Every structure is written in structure tokens, then in C-alpha cells.
Amino acid sequence: MLVLAIAGLGVAAVVSTAVLSLPANQPFAQAAMIAAVEATSQSSFRFHETIGNRRWEGAIDPVRQVGVITNAAEGNETRFVGDKMYSRNPEAGTWAAYPRPEVELANASPAVAVIKLGALNPDQALGRLRSATDVKESGPASGTGWTGKRFAFSLSDSVPAASKGKGADLEGVVDVDDQGRVRRLEIIFEDGHRIVTEFSDFGTPVEVEAPPADQVRQEPSVEGDNGSAGKPKEGDSPADVKRVSPDQVTK
């Protein structure tokens, strides 16, 4: 019993430290969500993502900066290695290489960044939740093998002066398990469009390599984007979402 009590105090101390390290005016719910984002970014994980009626599976190791997203039904695959993203053309068997999207989104509003990164790199999308506002605990949450709490949040559409892109209003939900890790992220648009990402298998090794050089063509970053983005279209793959512009927004 003494050992369990000491262990409990240790967990409480970690949570308290995470909360106390944040600004004094930050509500507890917001602090708890950000602490979960930080904890999740320190571990590899598997994820399942849904955009409309399309689904992807993937795995990411944020520390080693490697990851992969696949849609087995369509033969699509996107790999992340260092600062590069590789998208496979299933018909030609070749790969297109792009700079990772977070580089382009440095000056984008949090809402725009989450829209784009949510379909490309869930780890980076989670990181943008540090800017979430109006965070509220909205009840319990649970899944296979875990229980926890649910937090609702909003993201501002304000864009820094250096960026000319138009922002986007959105709200979302984050489920955090009792170990303080993000288990589910749901991004909700005003028209009902949703991006849902579920996280599991924390700590599982992720092995990803860049495609053979003779199968890769280098693509430039999106010119003139300046952090602007629209919602993913129903037929977009994760790599396609990167190139959606505001005038292409569809449900």
C-alpha cells in the first residue's frame, strides 16, 4: 500500500509540474490538454485516421522524425523521413518528395495549420493545439483498454501579419487517457466536416526509410501558399490535402 501511495504521489507530482510550468492565467483544462500533447509527442504511436468515408492507418515516431501513412484499399502511401515527405504514385510506382508541411505553415494560423497537418502529420497537428482557446472538460472518455477525460476546444482563425492566408474557424475534441496521453483528436468544421484521428500502441518501434533515390522526383514547396489552406476534399489523400487552397473548399 505504501508503494502504491508513493507511486500515486509521483504521478500527481508530474501532472502538477506540467500544470505549474504553464502561465498562471491558463485554466486547468487547457493546462491538462497541453500536458497531454507534450506527453504524446515524446513517444511513438500508431494512428487511425478518418476523413469523410476514407480511412488511413499510420505510425509516427516524433523523436526520430519518421512516420508512414497508408491507404491499403487504394495503394496510397506517404512516408516522413527527417524534413522530407514522400508520396507514392501507385500507378507509376514512383515517389514525389516534398518539404514537410510544417515548414510551410510556420506563419499560418493555428486553425489553418491543424486543418492541413491533421491529414498529414498528426503529431504536428497535436502540437498546434497549444494555441487552443476556450478549452473545457466535457466529460469522461473511453476506448479499448483505456479510460480518461474529454476536452472540447476552439482554435482562432487569426493569422500573423507576415501571412496573407485566410484562416478557418474550427472546434474540436481531444480525449486524454488516465496516463495523460492523447487517444483521440476530432477536428470539427462549421459545415459538419470532420477529421478524426485515433492514437494507440504508444512506444511501439516505427521503422521507416526513404524510397530508393532512383524512384524519387523532387517537388518544390507550394509557392504563394503563405500558410493558407482549405478543408480536405472528400477524394483527397493525405498528400493531396497539402495542396488544397481556400477556393477549393468542399464538404
PDB file of C-alpha atoms in Angstrom:
ATOM      1  CA  MET A   1       0.000   0.000   0.000  1.00  0.00           C
ATOM      2  CA  LEU A   2       2.874   2.358   0.817  1.00  0.00           C
ATOM      3  CA  VAL A   3       4.480   1.682  -2.566  1.00  0.00           C
ATOM      4  CA  LEU A   4       1.195   2.400  -4.346  1.00  0.00           C
ATOM      5  CA  ALA A   5       0.763   5.612  -2.366  1.00  0.00           C
ATOM      6  CA  ILE A   6       4.281   6.761  -3.282  1.00  0.00           C
ATOM      7  CA  ALA A   7       3.672   5.883  -6.947  1.00  0.00           C
ATOM      8  CA  GLY A   8       0.443   7.883  -6.868  1.00  0.00           C
ATOM      9  CA  LEU A   9       2.260  10.860  -5.416  1.00  0.00           C
ATOM     10  CA  GLY A  10       4.831  10.567  -8.193  1.00  0.00           C
ATOM     11  CA  VAL A  11       2.155  10.754 -10.907  1.00  0.00           C
ATOM     12  CA  ALA A  12       0.498  13.680  -9.151  1.00  0.00           C
ATOM     13  CA  ALA A  13       3.840  15.468  -8.958  1.00  0.00           C
ATOM     14  CA  VAL A  14       4.405  15.077 -12.702  1.00  0.00           C
ATOM     15  CA  VAL A  15       0.953  16.440 -13.513  1.00  0.00           C
ATOM     16  CA  SER A  16       1.372  19.304 -11.051  1.00  0.00           C
ATOM     17  CA  THR A  17       4.764  20.181 -12.526  1.00  0.00           C
ATOM     18  CA  ALA A  18       3.296  20.247 -16.035  1.00  0.00           C
ATOM     19  CA  VAL A  19       0.456  22.473 -14.920  1.00  0.00           C
ATOM     20  CA  LEU A  20       2.584  24.815 -12.817  1.00  0.00           C
ATOM     21  CA  SER A  21       5.043  25.325 -15.672  1.00  0.00           C
ATOM     22  CA  LEU A  22       2.295  26.925 -17.743  1.00  0.00           C
ATOM     23  CA  PRO A  23       1.119  30.556 -17.467  1.00  0.00           C
ATOM     24  CA  ALA A  24      -0.698  31.300 -14.222  1.00  0.00           C
ATOM     25  CA  ASN A  25      -3.809  32.521 -16.046  1.00  0.00           C
ATOM     26  CA  GLN A  26      -4.208  29.309 -18.020  1.00  0.00           C
ATOM     27  CA  PRO A  27      -7.282  27.298 -16.945  1.00  0.00           C
ATOM     28  CA  PHE A  28      -6.701  23.808 -15.584  1.00  0.00           C
ATOM     29  CA  ALA A  29      -8.466  22.111 -18.517  1.00  0.00           C
ATOM     30  CA  GLN A  30      -6.234  23.896 -21.013  1.00  0.00           C
ATOM     31  CA  ALA A  31      -3.139  23.026 -18.991  1.00  0.00           C
ATOM     32  CA  ALA A  32      -4.158  19.374 -18.797  1.00  0.00           C
ATOM     33  CA  MET A  33      -4.732  19.160 -22.555  1.00  0.00           C
ATOM     34  CA  ILE A  34      -1.392  20.781 -23.346  1.00  0.00           C
ATOM     35  CA  ALA A  35       0.376  18.444 -20.909  1.00  0.00           C
ATOM     36  CA  ALA A  36      -1.183  15.507 -22.790  1.00  0.00           C
ATOM     37  CA  VAL A  37       0.019  16.925 -26.112  1.00  0.00           C
ATOM     38  CA  GLU A  38       3.540  17.214 -24.715  1.00  0.00           C
ATOM     39  CA  ALA A  39       3.475  13.645 -23.355  1.00  0.00           C
ATOM     40  CA  THR A  40       2.218  12.208 -26.645  1.00  0.00           C
ATOM     41  CA  SER A  41       4.936  13.967 -28.633  1.00  0.00           C
ATOM     42  CA  GLN A  42       7.598  12.147 -26.602  1.00  0.00           C
ATOM     43  CA  SER A  43       6.544   8.663 -27.705  1.00  0.00           C
ATOM     44  CA  SER A  44       5.999   6.723 -30.918  1.00  0.00           C
ATOM     45  CA  PHE A  45       2.440   5.659 -31.678  1.00  0.00           C
ATOM     46  CA  ARG A  46       0.096   4.101 -34.209  1.00  0.00           C
ATOM     47  CA  PHE A  47      -2.930   6.007 -35.502  1.00  0.00           C
ATOM     48  CA  HIS A  48      -6.127   5.513 -37.459  1.00  0.00           C
ATOM     49  CA  GLU A  49      -7.491   8.493 -39.389  1.00  0.00           C
ATOM     50  CA  THR A  50     -10.870   9.114 -40.991  1.00  0.00           C
ATOM     51  CA  ILE A  51     -11.738  11.898 -43.436  1.00  0.00           C
ATOM     52  CA  GLY A  52     -15.278  11.562 -44.754  1.00  0.00           C
ATOM     53  CA  ASN A  53     -15.672   7.971 -45.912  1.00  0.00           C
ATOM     54  CA  ARG A  54     -11.944   7.387 -46.444  1.00  0.00           C
ATOM     55  CA  ARG A  55      -9.559   5.875 -43.920  1.00  0.00           C
ATOM     56  CA  TRP A  56      -5.833   5.724 -43.338  1.00  0.00           C
ATOM     57  CA  GLU A  57      -3.533   3.818 -40.994  1.00  0.00           C
ATOM     58  CA  GLY A  58      -0.161   5.046 -39.876  1.00  0.00           C
ATOM     59  CA  ALA A  59       2.658   5.151 -37.376  1.00  0.00           C
ATOM     60  CA  ILE A  60       4.862   8.032 -36.233  1.00  0.00           C
ATOM     61  CA  ASP A  61       7.958   8.397 -34.084  1.00  0.00           C
ATOM     62  CA  PRO A  62       8.122  12.139 -33.271  1.00  0.00           C
ATOM     63  CA  VAL A  63      11.519  11.850 -31.594  1.00  0.00           C
ATOM     64  CA  ARG A  64      13.208  10.167 -34.562  1.00  0.00           C
ATOM     65  CA  GLN A  65      11.133  12.194 -37.058  1.00  0.00           C
ATOM     66  CA  VAL A  66       9.927   9.234 -39.091  1.00  0.00           C
ATOM     67  CA  GLY A  67       6.433   8.107 -39.983  1.00  0.00           C
ATOM     68  CA  VAL A  68       4.185   6.468 -42.542  1.00  0.00           C
ATOM     69  CA  ILE A  69       0.543   6.773 -43.622  1.00  0.00           C
ATOM     70  CA  THR A  70      -1.095   4.134 -45.834  1.00  0.00           C
ATOM     71  CA  ASN A  71      -4.427   3.535 -47.519  1.00  0.00           C
ATOM     72  CA  ALA A  72      -4.218  -0.134 -48.430  1.00  0.00           C
ATOM     73  CA  ALA A  73      -7.507  -0.068 -50.359  1.00  0.00           C
ATOM     74  CA  GLU A  74      -6.118   2.493 -52.811  1.00  0.00           C
ATOM     75  CA  GLY A  75      -2.421   1.687 -52.704  1.00  0.00           C
ATOM     76  CA  ASN A  76      -1.523   5.135 -51.366  1.00  0.00           C
ATOM     77  CA  GLU A  77       1.462   5.581 -49.072  1.00  0.00           C
ATOM     78  CA  THR A  78       3.127   8.666 -47.603  1.00  0.00           C
ATOM     79  CA  ARG A  79       6.415   8.477 -45.722  1.00  0.00           C
ATOM     80  CA  PHE A  80       8.072  11.037 -43.449  1.00  0.00           C
ATOM     81  CA  VAL A  81      11.830  10.935 -43.005  1.00  0.00           C
ATOM     82  CA  GLY A  82      13.577  13.894 -41.409  1.00  0.00           C
ATOM     83  CA  ASP A  83      12.456  17.082 -43.144  1.00  0.00           C
ATOM     84  CA  LYS A  84      11.111  15.279 -46.225  1.00  0.00           C
ATOM     85  CA  MET A  85       7.713  13.825 -47.114  1.00  0.00           C
ATOM     86  CA  TYR A  86       7.469  11.143 -49.831  1.00  0.00           C
ATOM     87  CA  SER A  87       4.179  10.428 -51.614  1.00  0.00           C
ATOM     88  CA  ARG A  88       3.867   7.271 -53.737  1.00  0.00           C
ATOM     89  CA  ASN A  89       2.137   7.154 -57.099  1.00  0.00           C
ATOM     90  CA  PRO A  90       0.565   3.657 -57.040  1.00  0.00           C
ATOM     91  CA  GLU A  91       0.166   3.546 -60.832  1.00  0.00           C
ATOM     92  CA  ALA A  92       3.711   4.581 -61.765  1.00  0.00           C
ATOM     93  CA  GLY A  93       5.444   3.089 -58.742  1.00  0.00           C
ATOM     94  CA  THR A  94       7.415   6.316 -58.278  1.00  0.00           C
ATOM     95  CA  TRP A  95       7.637   8.762 -55.361  1.00  0.00           C
ATOM     96  CA  ALA A  96       7.346  12.548 -55.154  1.00  0.00           C
ATOM     97  CA  ALA A  97       9.412  14.240 -52.445  1.00  0.00           C
ATOM     98  CA  TYR A  98       8.238  17.434 -50.721  1.00  0.00           C
ATOM     99  CA  PRO A  99       9.418  19.516 -47.776  1.00  0.00           C
ATOM    100  CA  ARG A 100       7.442  18.521 -44.683  1.00  0.00           C
ATOM    101  CA  PRO A 101       4.351  20.762 -44.477  1.00  0.00           C
ATOM    102  CA  GLU A 102       5.043  22.250 -41.052  1.00  0.00           C
ATOM    103  CA  VAL A 103       7.866  24.276 -42.635  1.00  0.00           C
ATOM    104  CA  GLU A 104       5.362  25.987 -44.942  1.00  0.00           C
ATOM    105  CA  LEU A 105       2.913  26.526 -42.099  1.00  0.00           C
ATOM    106  CA  ALA A 106       5.216  28.397 -39.742  1.00  0.00           C
ATOM    107  CA  ASN A 107       3.251  31.631 -40.218  1.00  0.00           C
ATOM    108  CA  ALA A 108      -0.192  30.093 -40.575  1.00  0.00           C
ATOM    109  CA  SER A 109      -2.940  30.497 -38.011  1.00  0.00           C
ATOM    110  CA  PRO A 110      -3.351  27.531 -35.594  1.00  0.00           C
ATOM    111  CA  ALA A 111      -6.661  26.644 -37.241  1.00  0.00           C
ATOM    112  CA  VAL A 112      -5.188  26.527 -40.743  1.00  0.00           C
ATOM    113  CA  ALA A 113      -2.163  24.543 -39.555  1.00  0.00           C
ATOM    114  CA  VAL A 114      -4.321  21.930 -37.837  1.00  0.00           C
ATOM    115  CA  ILE A 115      -6.515  21.575 -40.939  1.00  0.00           C
ATOM    116  CA  LYS A 116      -3.513  20.739 -43.087  1.00  0.00           C
ATOM    117  CA  LEU A 117      -1.432  18.833 -40.588  1.00  0.00           C
ATOM    118  CA  GLY A 118      -4.376  16.808 -39.311  1.00  0.00           C
ATOM    119  CA  ALA A 119      -4.393  14.873 -42.579  1.00  0.00           C
ATOM    120  CA  LEU A 120      -0.624  14.763 -42.973  1.00  0.00           C
ATOM    121  CA  ASN A 121       1.130  14.509 -39.637  1.00  0.00           C
ATOM    122  CA  PRO A 122      -0.990  14.008 -36.503  1.00  0.00           C
ATOM    123  CA  ASP A 123       1.970  14.681 -34.218  1.00  0.00           C
ATOM    124  CA  GLN A 124       2.438  18.169 -35.652  1.00  0.00           C
ATOM    125  CA  ALA A 125      -1.314  18.785 -35.595  1.00  0.00           C
ATOM    126  CA  LEU A 126      -1.360  17.983 -31.881  1.00  0.00           C
ATOM    127  CA  GLY A 127       1.441  20.479 -31.336  1.00  0.00           C
ATOM    128  CA  ARG A 128      -0.688  23.299 -32.715  1.00  0.00           C
ATOM    129  CA  LEU A 129      -3.274  22.638 -30.005  1.00  0.00           C
ATOM    130  CA  ARG A 130      -1.027  24.575 -27.645  1.00  0.00           C
ATOM    131  CA  SER A 131      -2.770  27.619 -29.127  1.00  0.00           C
ATOM    132  CA  ALA A 132      -6.267  26.287 -28.445  1.00  0.00           C
ATOM    133  CA  THR A 133      -8.652  28.529 -26.531  1.00  0.00           C
ATOM    134  CA  ASP A 134     -11.895  28.022 -24.636  1.00  0.00           C
ATOM    135  CA  VAL A 135     -10.725  24.568 -23.522  1.00  0.00           C
ATOM    136  CA  LYS A 136     -13.283  22.818 -21.327  1.00  0.00           C
ATOM    137  CA  GLU A 137     -13.518  19.371 -19.793  1.00  0.00           C
ATOM    138  CA  SER A 138     -16.671  17.913 -21.336  1.00  0.00           C
ATOM    139  CA  GLY A 139     -16.994  14.557 -19.589  1.00  0.00           C
ATOM    140  CA  PRO A 140     -15.467  11.080 -19.443  1.00  0.00           C
ATOM    141  CA  ALA A 141     -13.892   9.289 -22.395  1.00  0.00           C
ATOM    142  CA  SER A 142     -13.014   5.657 -23.013  1.00  0.00           C
ATOM    143  CA  GLY A 143     -11.855   3.199 -25.623  1.00  0.00           C
ATOM    144  CA  THR A 144     -10.459  -0.288 -25.924  1.00  0.00           C
ATOM    145  CA  GLY A 145      -8.252  -0.782 -22.875  1.00  0.00           C
ATOM    146  CA  TRP A 146      -8.320   2.800 -21.613  1.00  0.00           C
ATOM    147  CA  THR A 147     -10.409   5.397 -19.796  1.00  0.00           C
ATOM    148  CA  GLY A 148      -9.901   9.114 -19.408  1.00  0.00           C
ATOM    149  CA  LYS A 149     -11.364  12.568 -19.944  1.00  0.00           C
ATOM    150  CA  ARG A 150     -12.694  14.517 -22.916  1.00  0.00           C
ATOM    151  CA  PHE A 151     -11.801  18.138 -23.620  1.00  0.00           C
ATOM    152  CA  ALA A 152     -13.518  20.459 -26.098  1.00  0.00           C
ATOM    153  CA  PHE A 153     -11.595  23.375 -27.604  1.00  0.00           C
ATOM    154  CA  SER A 154     -11.663  26.176 -30.164  1.00  0.00           C
ATOM    155  CA  LEU A 155      -8.936  27.472 -32.472  1.00  0.00           C
ATOM    156  CA  SER A 156      -8.686  31.072 -33.589  1.00  0.00           C
ATOM    157  CA  ASP A 157      -8.630  31.972 -37.274  1.00  0.00           C
ATOM    158  CA  SER A 158      -6.299  34.926 -36.707  1.00  0.00           C
ATOM    159  CA  VAL A 159      -3.268  34.844 -38.987  1.00  0.00           C
ATOM    160  CA  PRO A 160       0.047  36.611 -38.178  1.00  0.00           C
ATOM    161  CA  ALA A 161       0.746  39.746 -40.191  1.00  0.00           C
ATOM    162  CA  ALA A 162       3.526  38.004 -42.122  1.00  0.00           C
ATOM    163  CA  SER A 163       0.997  35.629 -43.661  1.00  0.00           C
ATOM    164  CA  LYS A 164      -1.620  36.621 -46.219  1.00  0.00           C
ATOM    165  CA  GLY A 165      -3.537  33.374 -45.999  1.00  0.00           C
ATOM    166  CA  LYS A 166      -7.111  33.263 -44.834  1.00  0.00           C
ATOM    167  CA  GLY A 167      -7.825  31.408 -41.622  1.00  0.00           C
ATOM    168  CA  ALA A 168     -10.601  28.991 -40.850  1.00  0.00           C
ATOM    169  CA  ASP A 169     -12.874  28.627 -37.839  1.00  0.00           C
ATOM    170  CA  LEU A 170     -12.947  25.239 -36.228  1.00  0.00           C
ATOM    171  CA  GLU A 171     -13.688  23.468 -32.992  1.00  0.00           C
ATOM    172  CA  GLY A 172     -12.526  20.114 -31.774  1.00  0.00           C
ATOM    173  CA  VAL A 173     -12.455  17.411 -29.158  1.00  0.00           C
ATOM    174  CA  VAL A 174      -9.459  15.719 -27.526  1.00  0.00           C
ATOM    175  CA  ASP A 175      -9.715  12.519 -25.482  1.00  0.00           C
ATOM    176  CA  VAL A 176      -6.929  12.062 -22.923  1.00  0.00           C
ATOM    177  CA  ASP A 177      -6.367   8.748 -21.129  1.00  0.00           C
ATOM    178  CA  ASP A 178      -5.582   8.318 -17.436  1.00  0.00           C
ATOM    179  CA  GLN A 179      -1.868   8.134 -18.286  1.00  0.00           C
ATOM    180  CA  GLY A 180      -2.044  11.629 -19.739  1.00  0.00           C
ATOM    181  CA  ARG A 181      -1.755  10.667 -23.425  1.00  0.00           C
ATOM    182  CA  VAL A 182      -3.935  11.825 -26.306  1.00  0.00           C
ATOM    183  CA  ARG A 183      -6.132   8.973 -27.538  1.00  0.00           C
ATOM    184  CA  ARG A 184      -8.405  10.761 -29.985  1.00  0.00           C
ATOM    185  CA  LEU A 185      -8.455  14.075 -31.841  1.00  0.00           C
ATOM    186  CA  GLU A 186     -11.550  15.228 -33.688  1.00  0.00           C
ATOM    187  CA  ILE A 187     -11.498  18.398 -35.771  1.00  0.00           C
ATOM    188  CA  ILE A 188     -14.980  19.759 -36.469  1.00  0.00           C
ATOM    189  CA  PHE A 189     -15.878  22.336 -39.115  1.00  0.00           C
ATOM    190  CA  GLU A 190     -18.919  24.587 -39.201  1.00  0.00           C
ATOM    191  CA  ASP A 191     -20.428  22.579 -42.063  1.00  0.00           C
ATOM    192  CA  GLY A 192     -20.088  19.302 -40.153  1.00  0.00           C
ATOM    193  CA  HIS A 193     -16.962  18.118 -41.977  1.00  0.00           C
ATOM    194  CA  ARG A 194     -14.686  16.160 -39.622  1.00  0.00           C
ATOM    195  CA  ILE A 195     -11.181  14.775 -39.379  1.00  0.00           C
ATOM    196  CA  VAL A 196     -10.916  12.072 -36.712  1.00  0.00           C
ATOM    197  CA  THR A 197      -7.583  10.622 -35.575  1.00  0.00           C
ATOM    198  CA  GLU A 198      -7.280   7.828 -33.010  1.00  0.00           C
ATOM    199  CA  PHE A 199      -3.975   7.039 -31.270  1.00  0.00           C
ATOM    200  CA  SER A 200      -2.757   3.691 -29.872  1.00  0.00           C
ATOM    201  CA  ASP A 201       0.252   1.400 -29.324  1.00  0.00           C
ATOM    202  CA  PHE A 202       2.419   4.006 -27.638  1.00  0.00           C
ATOM    203  CA  GLY A 203       6.105   3.133 -27.580  1.00  0.00           C
ATOM    204  CA  THR A 204       5.892   0.624 -30.441  1.00  0.00           C
ATOM    205  CA  PRO A 205       9.004   0.909 -32.688  1.00  0.00           C
ATOM    206  CA  VAL A 206       8.478   2.659 -36.028  1.00  0.00           C
ATOM    207  CA  GLU A 207      10.881   1.768 -38.832  1.00  0.00           C
ATOM    208  CA  VAL A 208      10.609   3.912 -41.982  1.00  0.00           C
ATOM    209  CA  GLU A 209      13.188   4.501 -44.717  1.00  0.00           C
ATOM    210  CA  ALA A 210      13.293   6.933 -47.618  1.00  0.00           C
ATOM    211  CA  PRO A 211      12.412   5.344 -51.000  1.00  0.00           C
ATOM    212  CA  PRO A 212      15.291   4.416 -53.348  1.00  0.00           C
ATOM    213  CA  ALA A 213      16.761   7.567 -54.892  1.00  0.00           C
ATOM    214  CA  ASP A 214      16.178   6.379 -58.462  1.00  0.00           C
ATOM    215  CA  GLN A 215      12.428   6.177 -57.762  1.00  0.00           C
ATOM    216  CA  VAL A 216      12.106   9.695 -56.316  1.00  0.00           C
ATOM    217  CA  ARG A 217      11.457  13.019 -58.003  1.00  0.00           C
ATOM    218  CA  GLN A 218      11.915  16.226 -56.036  1.00  0.00           C
ATOM    219  CA  GLU A 219       8.947  18.598 -55.918  1.00  0.00           C
ATOM    220  CA  PRO A 220       9.131  22.263 -54.851  1.00  0.00           C
ATOM    221  CA  SER A 221       7.148  23.553 -51.910  1.00  0.00           C
ATOM    222  CA  VAL A 222       3.794  25.167 -52.717  1.00  0.00           C
ATOM    223  CA  GLU A 223       4.527  28.654 -53.992  1.00  0.00           C
ATOM    224  CA  GLY A 224       2.352  31.523 -52.829  1.00  0.00           C
ATOM    225  CA  ASP A 225       0.614  29.431 -50.194  1.00  0.00           C
ATOM    226  CA  ASN A 226       1.690  31.611 -47.267  1.00  0.00           C
ATOM    227  CA  GLY A 227       0.005  29.275 -44.851  1.00  0.00           C
ATOM    228  CA  SER A 228      -3.422  29.333 -46.482  1.00  0.00           C
ATOM    229  CA  ALA A 229      -5.453  26.167 -46.726  1.00  0.00           C
ATOM    230  CA  GLY A 230      -8.913  24.779 -47.124  1.00  0.00           C
ATOM    231  CA  LYS A 231     -10.669  21.741 -45.804  1.00  0.00           C
ATOM    232  CA  PRO A 232      -9.753  18.385 -47.304  1.00  0.00           C
ATOM    233  CA  LYS A 233     -11.936  17.356 -50.176  1.00  0.00           C
ATOM    234  CA  GLU A 234     -13.793  14.065 -49.987  1.00  0.00           C
ATOM    235  CA  GLY A 235     -11.457  12.466 -52.547  1.00  0.00           C
ATOM    236  CA  ASP A 236      -8.144  13.777 -51.221  1.00  0.00           C
ATOM    237  CA  SER A 237      -5.365  11.545 -49.999  1.00  0.00           C
ATOM    238  CA  PRO A 238      -3.206  12.823 -47.111  1.00  0.00           C
ATOM    239  CA  ALA A 239      -0.626  14.071 -49.605  1.00  0.00           C
ATOM    240  CA  ASP A 240      -3.291  15.820 -51.725  1.00  0.00           C
ATOM    241  CA  VAL A 241      -4.634  17.768 -48.746  1.00  0.00           C
ATOM    242  CA  LYS A 242      -1.351  19.645 -48.633  1.00  0.00           C
ATOM    243  CA  ARG A 243      -2.229  21.360 -51.883  1.00  0.00           C
ATOM    244  CA  VAL A 244      -5.859  22.341 -51.201  1.00  0.00           C
ATOM    245  CA  SER A 245      -6.449  26.093 -51.474  1.00  0.00           C
ATOM    246  CA  PRO A 246      -9.285  28.186 -49.986  1.00  0.00           C
ATOM    247  CA  ASP A 247     -11.222  28.332 -53.254  1.00  0.00           C
ATOM    248  CA  GLN A 248     -11.244  24.515 -53.435  1.00  0.00           C
ATOM    249  CA  VAL A 249     -13.012  24.006 -50.129  1.00  0.00           C
ATOM    250  CA  THR A 250     -15.714  21.353 -50.256  1.00  0.00           C
ATOM    251  CA  LYS A 251     -17.544  19.244 -47.735  1.00  0.00           C
TER     252      LYS A 251
END
